[in-house]
Each structure stands twice: as structure tokens, then as C-alpha cells.
PDB file of C-alpha atoms in Angstrom:
ATOM      1  CA  MET A  57     219.076 114.082 143.774  1.00  0.00           C
ATOM      2  CA  MET A  58     216.052 116.297 142.939  1.00  0.00           C
ATOM      3  CA  TRP A  59     215.304 117.431 139.436  1.00  0.00           C
ATOM      4  CA  GLU A  60     212.621 119.763 138.065  1.00  0.00           C
ATOM      5  CA  ALA A  61     211.242 118.913 134.584  1.00  0.00           C
ATOM      6  CA  CYS A  62     209.561 121.841 133.013  1.00  0.00           C
ATOM      7  CA  VAL A  63     207.315 120.200 130.268  1.00  0.00           C
ATOM      8  CA  GLN A  64     205.534 122.254 127.545  1.00  0.00           C
ATOM      9  CA  VAL A  65     202.752 120.714 125.707  1.00  0.00           C
ATOM     10  CA  MET A  66     201.469 122.568 122.696  1.00  0.00           C
ATOM     11  CA  LEU A  67     199.056 121.746 119.980  1.00  0.00           C
ATOM     12  CA  LYS A  68     200.807 120.799 116.803  1.00  0.00           C
ATOM     13  CA  PRO A  69     201.147 123.581 114.137  1.00  0.00           C
ATOM     14  CA  GLY A  70     198.040 123.272 111.897  1.00  0.00           C
ATOM     15  CA  VAL A  71     195.730 122.097 114.685  1.00  0.00           C
ATOM     16  CA  LEU A  72     193.046 124.582 115.301  1.00  0.00           C
ATOM     17  CA  ASP A  73     193.390 126.321 118.715  1.00  0.00           C
ATOM     18  CA  PRO A  74     189.951 127.994 119.451  1.00  0.00           C
ATOM     19  CA  GLN A  75     191.178 128.883 123.027  1.00  0.00           C
ATOM     20  CA  GLY A  76     194.187 130.710 121.546  1.00  0.00           C
ATOM     21  CA  GLU A  77     191.904 132.491 119.111  1.00  0.00           C
ATOM     22  CA  THR A  78     189.582 133.540 121.736  1.00  0.00           C
ATOM     23  CA  VAL A  79     192.399 134.949 123.845  1.00  0.00           C
ATOM     24  CA  GLY A  80     193.774 136.721 120.759  1.00  0.00           C
ATOM     25  CA  LYS A  81     190.310 138.249 119.944  1.00  0.00           C
ATOM     26  CA  ALA A  82     190.027 139.387 123.729  1.00  0.00           C
ATOM     27  CA  LEU A  83     193.435 141.049 123.637  1.00  0.00           C
ATOM     28  CA  ARG A  84     192.641 142.964 120.408  1.00  0.00           C
ATOM     29  CA  THR A  85     189.202 144.051 121.924  1.00  0.00           C
ATOM     30  CA  LEU A  86     191.215 145.376 124.846  1.00  0.00           C
ATOM     31  CA  GLY A  87     193.231 147.544 122.447  1.00  0.00           C
ATOM     32  CA  TYR A  88     196.276 145.305 121.871  1.00  0.00           C
ATOM     33  CA  ASP A  89     196.149 145.593 118.041  1.00  0.00           C
ATOM     34  CA  GLU A  90     199.691 144.441 117.644  1.00  0.00           C
ATOM     35  CA  VAL A  91     198.734 140.886 118.685  1.00  0.00           C
ATOM     36  CA  GLN A  92     198.957 138.619 115.567  1.00  0.00           C
ATOM     37  CA  THR A  93     198.349 135.041 116.766  1.00  0.00           C
ATOM     38  CA  VAL A  94     197.946 133.336 120.143  1.00  0.00           C
ATOM     39  CA  ARG A  95     198.464 129.671 120.880  1.00  0.00           C
ATOM     40  CA  VAL A  96     197.672 128.164 124.217  1.00  0.00           C
ATOM     41  CA  GLY A  97     199.309 125.083 125.734  1.00  0.00           C
ATOM     42  CA  LYS A  98     200.001 123.490 129.065  1.00  0.00           C
ATOM     43  CA  VAL A  99     203.121 123.636 131.226  1.00  0.00           C
ATOM     44  CA  LEU A 100     203.808 120.942 133.805  1.00  0.00           C
ATOM     45  CA  LYS A 101     206.446 121.389 136.525  1.00  0.00           C
ATOM     46  CA  ILE A 102     207.331 117.906 137.728  1.00  0.00           C
ATOM     47  CA  LYS A 103     209.768 117.251 140.598  1.00  0.00           C
ATOM     48  CA  VAL A 104     211.486 113.899 140.215  1.00  0.00           C
ATOM     49  CA  GLU A 105     213.985 111.977 142.309  1.00  0.00           C
ATOM     50  CA  GLY A 106     216.931 110.584 140.371  1.00  0.00           C
ATOM     51  CA  ALA A 107     220.703 110.066 140.361  1.00  0.00           C
ATOM     52  CA  ASP A 108     221.577 110.516 136.764  1.00  0.00           C
ATOM     53  CA  GLN A 109     220.431 113.290 134.488  1.00  0.00           C
ATOM     54  CA  ALA A 110     220.248 111.159 131.322  1.00  0.00           C
ATOM     55  CA  ALA A 111     218.170 108.554 133.030  1.00  0.00           C
ATOM     56  CA  VAL A 112     215.823 111.101 134.508  1.00  0.00           C
ATOM     57  CA  ALA A 113     215.486 112.728 131.048  1.00  0.00           C
ATOM     58  CA  ALA A 114     214.518 109.307 129.502  1.00  0.00           C
ATOM     59  CA  ARG A 115     211.918 108.694 132.110  1.00  0.00           C
ATOM     60  CA  VAL A 116     210.356 112.186 131.662  1.00  0.00           C
ATOM     61  CA  GLU A 117     210.403 111.694 127.932  1.00  0.00           C
ATOM     62  CA  GLU A 118     208.460 108.486 128.495  1.00  0.00           C
ATOM     63  CA  MET A 119     205.939 110.159 130.821  1.00  0.00           C
ATOM     64  CA  CYS A 120     205.309 112.842 128.076  1.00  0.00           C
ATOM     65  CA  ARG A 121     204.680 110.005 125.525  1.00  0.00           C
ATOM     66  CA  ARG A 122     202.539 107.774 127.637  1.00  0.00           C
ATOM     67  CA  LEU A 123     200.465 110.300 129.604  1.00  0.00           C
ATOM     68  CA  LEU A 124     201.085 114.005 129.349  1.00  0.00           C
ATOM     69  CA  ALA A 125     200.767 114.624 125.606  1.00  0.00           C
ATOM     70  CA  ASN A 126     198.363 113.382 123.043  1.00  0.00           C
ATOM     71  CA  PRO A 127     200.696 112.497 120.190  1.00  0.00           C
ATOM     72  CA  VAL A 128     197.896 112.807 117.571  1.00  0.00           C
ATOM     73  CA  ILE A 129     197.421 116.517 118.099  1.00  0.00           C
ATOM     74  CA  GLU A 130     200.077 117.687 120.540  1.00  0.00           C
ATOM     75  CA  GLN A 131     203.824 118.045 120.718  1.00  0.00           C
ATOM     76  CA  TYR A 132     205.940 118.393 123.756  1.00  0.00           C
ATOM     77  CA  SER A 133     209.395 119.642 124.877  1.00  0.00           C
ATOM     78  CA  PHE A 134     210.993 119.817 128.242  1.00  0.00           C
ATOM     79  CA  GLN A 135     213.871 121.160 130.222  1.00  0.00           C
ATOM     80  CA  LEU A 136     215.502 119.444 133.243  1.00  0.00           C
ATOM     81  CA  VAL A 137     217.013 121.554 135.980  1.00  0.00           C
ATOM     82  CA  LYS A 138     218.771 120.193 139.037  1.00  0.00           C
ATOM     83  CA  GLU A 139     217.294 121.383 142.287  1.00  0.00           C
ATOM     84  CA  SER A 140     219.355 122.471 145.251  1.00  0.00           C
ATOM     85  CA  GLU A 141     219.358 119.833 147.987  1.00  0.00           C
ATOM     86  CA  GLY A 142     217.195 120.233 151.069  1.00  0.00           C
TER      87      GLY A 142
ATOM     88  CA  MET B 290     209.432 143.522 113.611  1.00  0.00           C
ATOM     89  CA  MET B 291     207.706 140.440 114.867  1.00  0.00           C
ATOM     90  CA  TRP B 292     208.290 139.099 118.336  1.00  0.00           C
ATOM     91  CA  GLU B 293     207.217 135.998 120.171  1.00  0.00           C
ATOM     92  CA  ALA B 294     206.222 136.262 123.799  1.00  0.00           C
ATOM     93  CA  CYS B 295     206.316 133.012 125.565  1.00  0.00           C
ATOM     94  CA  VAL B 296     204.172 133.542 128.683  1.00  0.00           C
ATOM     95  CA  GLN B 297     203.936 131.074 131.516  1.00  0.00           C
ATOM     96  CA  VAL B 298     201.086 131.295 133.962  1.00  0.00           C
ATOM     97  CA  MET B 299     201.303 129.131 137.071  1.00  0.00           C
ATOM     98  CA  LEU B 300     199.314 128.934 140.323  1.00  0.00           C
ATOM     99  CA  LYS B 301     201.179 130.756 143.184  1.00  0.00           C
ATOM    100  CA  PRO B 302     202.994 128.501 145.561  1.00  0.00           C
ATOM    101  CA  GLY B 303     200.708 127.570 148.298  1.00  0.00           C
ATOM    102  CA  VAL B 304     197.612 127.514 146.044  1.00  0.00           C
ATOM    103  CA  LEU B 305     196.111 124.060 145.836  1.00  0.00           C
ATOM    104  CA  ASP B 306     196.553 122.523 142.390  1.00  0.00           C
ATOM    105  CA  PRO B 307     194.103 119.526 142.142  1.00  0.00           C
ATOM    106  CA  GLN B 308     194.929 119.070 138.422  1.00  0.00           C
ATOM    107  CA  GLY B 309     198.667 118.765 139.212  1.00  0.00           C
ATOM    108  CA  GLU B 310     197.944 116.319 142.038  1.00  0.00           C
ATOM    109  CA  THR B 311     195.843 114.186 139.763  1.00  0.00           C
ATOM    110  CA  VAL B 312     198.537 114.063 137.137  1.00  0.00           C
ATOM    111  CA  GLY B 313     201.042 113.200 139.839  1.00  0.00           C
ATOM    112  CA  LYS B 314     198.889 110.303 141.071  1.00  0.00           C
ATOM    113  CA  ALA B 315     198.333 109.091 137.506  1.00  0.00           C
ATOM    114  CA  LEU B 316     202.154 109.070 136.948  1.00  0.00           C
ATOM    115  CA  ARG B 317     202.795 107.127 140.175  1.00  0.00           C
ATOM    116  CA  THR B 318     200.014 104.633 139.193  1.00  0.00           C
ATOM    117  CA  LEU B 319     201.839 104.088 135.867  1.00  0.00           C
ATOM    118  CA  GLY B 320     205.027 103.218 137.795  1.00  0.00           C
ATOM    119  CA  TYR B 321     206.816 106.532 137.943  1.00  0.00           C
ATOM    120  CA  ASP B 322     207.395 106.364 141.664  1.00  0.00           C
ATOM    121  CA  GLU B 323     210.243 108.949 141.482  1.00  0.00           C
ATOM    122  CA  VAL B 324     207.676 111.767 140.831  1.00  0.00           C
ATOM    123  CA  GLN B 325     207.370 113.941 143.945  1.00  0.00           C
ATOM    124  CA  THR B 326     205.021 116.846 142.988  1.00  0.00           C
ATOM    125  CA  VAL B 327     203.464 118.092 139.836  1.00  0.00           C
ATOM    126  CA  ARG B 328     202.159 121.721 139.187  1.00  0.00           C
ATOM    127  CA  VAL B 329     200.100 122.501 136.056  1.00  0.00           C
ATOM    128  CA  GLY B 330     200.014 125.816 134.394  1.00  0.00           C
ATOM    129  CA  LYS B 331     199.352 127.451 131.101  1.00  0.00           C
ATOM    130  CA  VAL B 332     201.680 128.673 128.368  1.00  0.00           C
ATOM    131  CA  LEU B 333     200.717 131.246 125.816  1.00  0.00           C
ATOM    132  CA  LYS B 334     202.703 131.937 122.758  1.00  0.00           C
ATOM    133  CA  ILE B 335     201.757 135.378 121.558  1.00  0.00           C
ATOM    134  CA  LYS B 336     203.103 136.828 118.238  1.00  0.00           C
ATOM    135  CA  VAL B 337     203.096 140.562 118.404  1.00  0.00           C
ATOM    136  CA  GLU B 338     204.195 143.302 116.050  1.00  0.00           C
ATOM    137  CA  GLY B 339     206.466 146.031 117.470  1.00  0.00           C
ATOM    138  CA  ALA B 340     209.609 148.116 116.794  1.00  0.00           C
ATOM    139  CA  ASP B 341     211.236 148.232 120.115  1.00  0.00           C
ATOM    140  CA  GLN B 342     211.863 145.361 122.584  1.00  0.00           C
ATOM    141  CA  ALA B 343     211.323 147.258 125.804  1.00  0.00           C
ATOM    142  CA  ALA B 344     208.044 148.745 124.430  1.00  0.00           C
ATOM    143  CA  VAL B 345     206.846 145.223 123.412  1.00  0.00           C
ATOM    144  CA  ALA B 346     207.843 143.808 126.842  1.00  0.00           C
ATOM    145  CA  ALA B 347     205.830 146.545 128.604  1.00  0.00           C
ATOM    146  CA  ARG B 348     202.772 145.790 126.518  1.00  0.00           C
ATOM    147  CA  VAL B 349     203.030 141.970 127.123  1.00  0.00           C
ATOM    148  CA  GLU B 350     203.447 142.680 130.914  1.00  0.00           C
ATOM    149  CA  GLU B 351     200.295 144.752 130.729  1.00  0.00           C
ATOM    150  CA  MET B 352     198.424 141.939 128.847  1.00  0.00           C
ATOM    151  CA  CYS B 353     199.404 139.457 131.517  1.00  0.00           C
ATOM    152  CA  ARG B 354     198.184 141.788 134.297  1.00  0.00           C
ATOM    153  CA  ARG B 355     194.965 142.713 132.658  1.00  0.00           C
ATOM    154  CA  LEU B 356     193.725 139.533 130.992  1.00  0.00           C
ATOM    155  CA  LEU B 357     196.175 136.513 130.910  1.00  0.00           C
ATOM    156  CA  ALA B 358     196.692 135.895 134.677  1.00  0.00           C
ATOM    157  CA  ASN B 359     194.453 136.092 137.771  1.00  0.00           C
ATOM    158  CA  PRO B 360     196.634 138.123 140.192  1.00  0.00           C
ATOM    159  CA  VAL B 361     194.814 136.690 143.177  1.00  0.00           C
ATOM    160  CA  ILE B 362     195.884 133.026 142.689  1.00  0.00           C
ATOM    161  CA  GLU B 363     198.326 133.137 139.691  1.00  0.00           C
ATOM    162  CA  GLN B 364     201.883 134.363 138.844  1.00  0.00           C
ATOM    163  CA  TYR B 365     203.278 134.856 135.422  1.00  0.00           C
ATOM    164  CA  SER B 366     206.603 135.264 133.691  1.00  0.00           C
ATOM    165  CA  PHE B 367     207.516 135.639 130.030  1.00  0.00           C
ATOM    166  CA  GLN B 368     210.333 135.679 127.559  1.00  0.00           C
ATOM    167  CA  LEU B 369     210.391 137.683 124.410  1.00  0.00           C
ATOM    168  CA  VAL B 370     212.108 136.420 121.341  1.00  0.00           C
ATOM    169  CA  LYS B 371     212.593 138.178 117.965  1.00  0.00           C
ATOM    170  CA  GLU B 372     211.138 136.354 114.995  1.00  0.00           C
ATOM    171  CA  SER B 373     213.017 136.126 111.794  1.00  0.00           C
ATOM    172  CA  GLU B 374     211.378 138.369 109.088  1.00  0.00           C
ATOM    173  CA  GLY B 375     209.071 137.143 106.480  1.00  0.00           C
TER     174      GLY B 375
END
């Protein structure tokens, strides 16, 4: 069975995000004065083969911990969606 | 009222994603052979002030079009969530 894991990796709250600040400044310069704060992160769409949802979730969790996020400054979350066959 | 727009910007299907391919290769090297494909994108969490959901959504849509995504190679989507006051 095919699954798609949609992983979000964001900087932890309190970690400075200069990229987000720059985007926020750019938006306000363009006239979007209603913008308060912007935080920028990564999203990874991972297609994985697996029989069992719980087992796939455990593997994706491990991928996040070992490779996809830096646990010192980043936090992650993910959703797992079953893909239609073929 | 405060809103949080969660904007996802991904490369369009068919646009080569070397970053995603590199992550996929790294995951398989680490032993995650079930990984088929990986696509990497950006996520932006934007806090905006606004009275009306439809008006805020229209403004965020415009931000995506004008600044946040490159319409030649990227596609975007977003969700708008009302923040609790204070």
C-alpha cells in the first residue's frame, strides 16, 4: 500500500527566524500592513510503501528524528494519508 | 481579529526537485528502503489582522501570487485558522 507523509518542519518558538522576518518586512513594504509575524519552515511530501498505518507512522517519525529535523532548533509534525492504488 | 494563514508552496508536478531527490537518497541510504519519492517545499505561517475571513483569504491569496510563490514553477495552497484573542 502507498502512503503519503506530509512532514512539516518549523523552527521552535523562540528561535530567531530571519527568513520569516524578511518575508514579513517584504509583505509590509508591498502594502500588507495587516501582517504581524511570519515564520518559514519546510514541508516534505514523502511517498512510502507499507502495509500498516501504525508501522509506517513509526518509521516516518524515526526519519524525522534522524534526518529531517534538527532537534536542537526545529520541531516537526506529520500527517499520513493513504494513496489510491495504481 | 487575528488569523493564522498556513501557506504551502511546492514545486509544480513535473518540475525537477533535486533537493527532494537528495533527501530521498539519504533516507534510503539510512535504510528506509520503503521511501519512493520525496518532494520538498516551503511552509509559511503568517499571522494577519483582519475582521472578515473572506477578505483575509483574498489578501493572503494575493500575497501568494505577488511574493510568496513563483507561478512559473511553483504552486501554492493555504488554510486560514482563527486565532484565540489575547
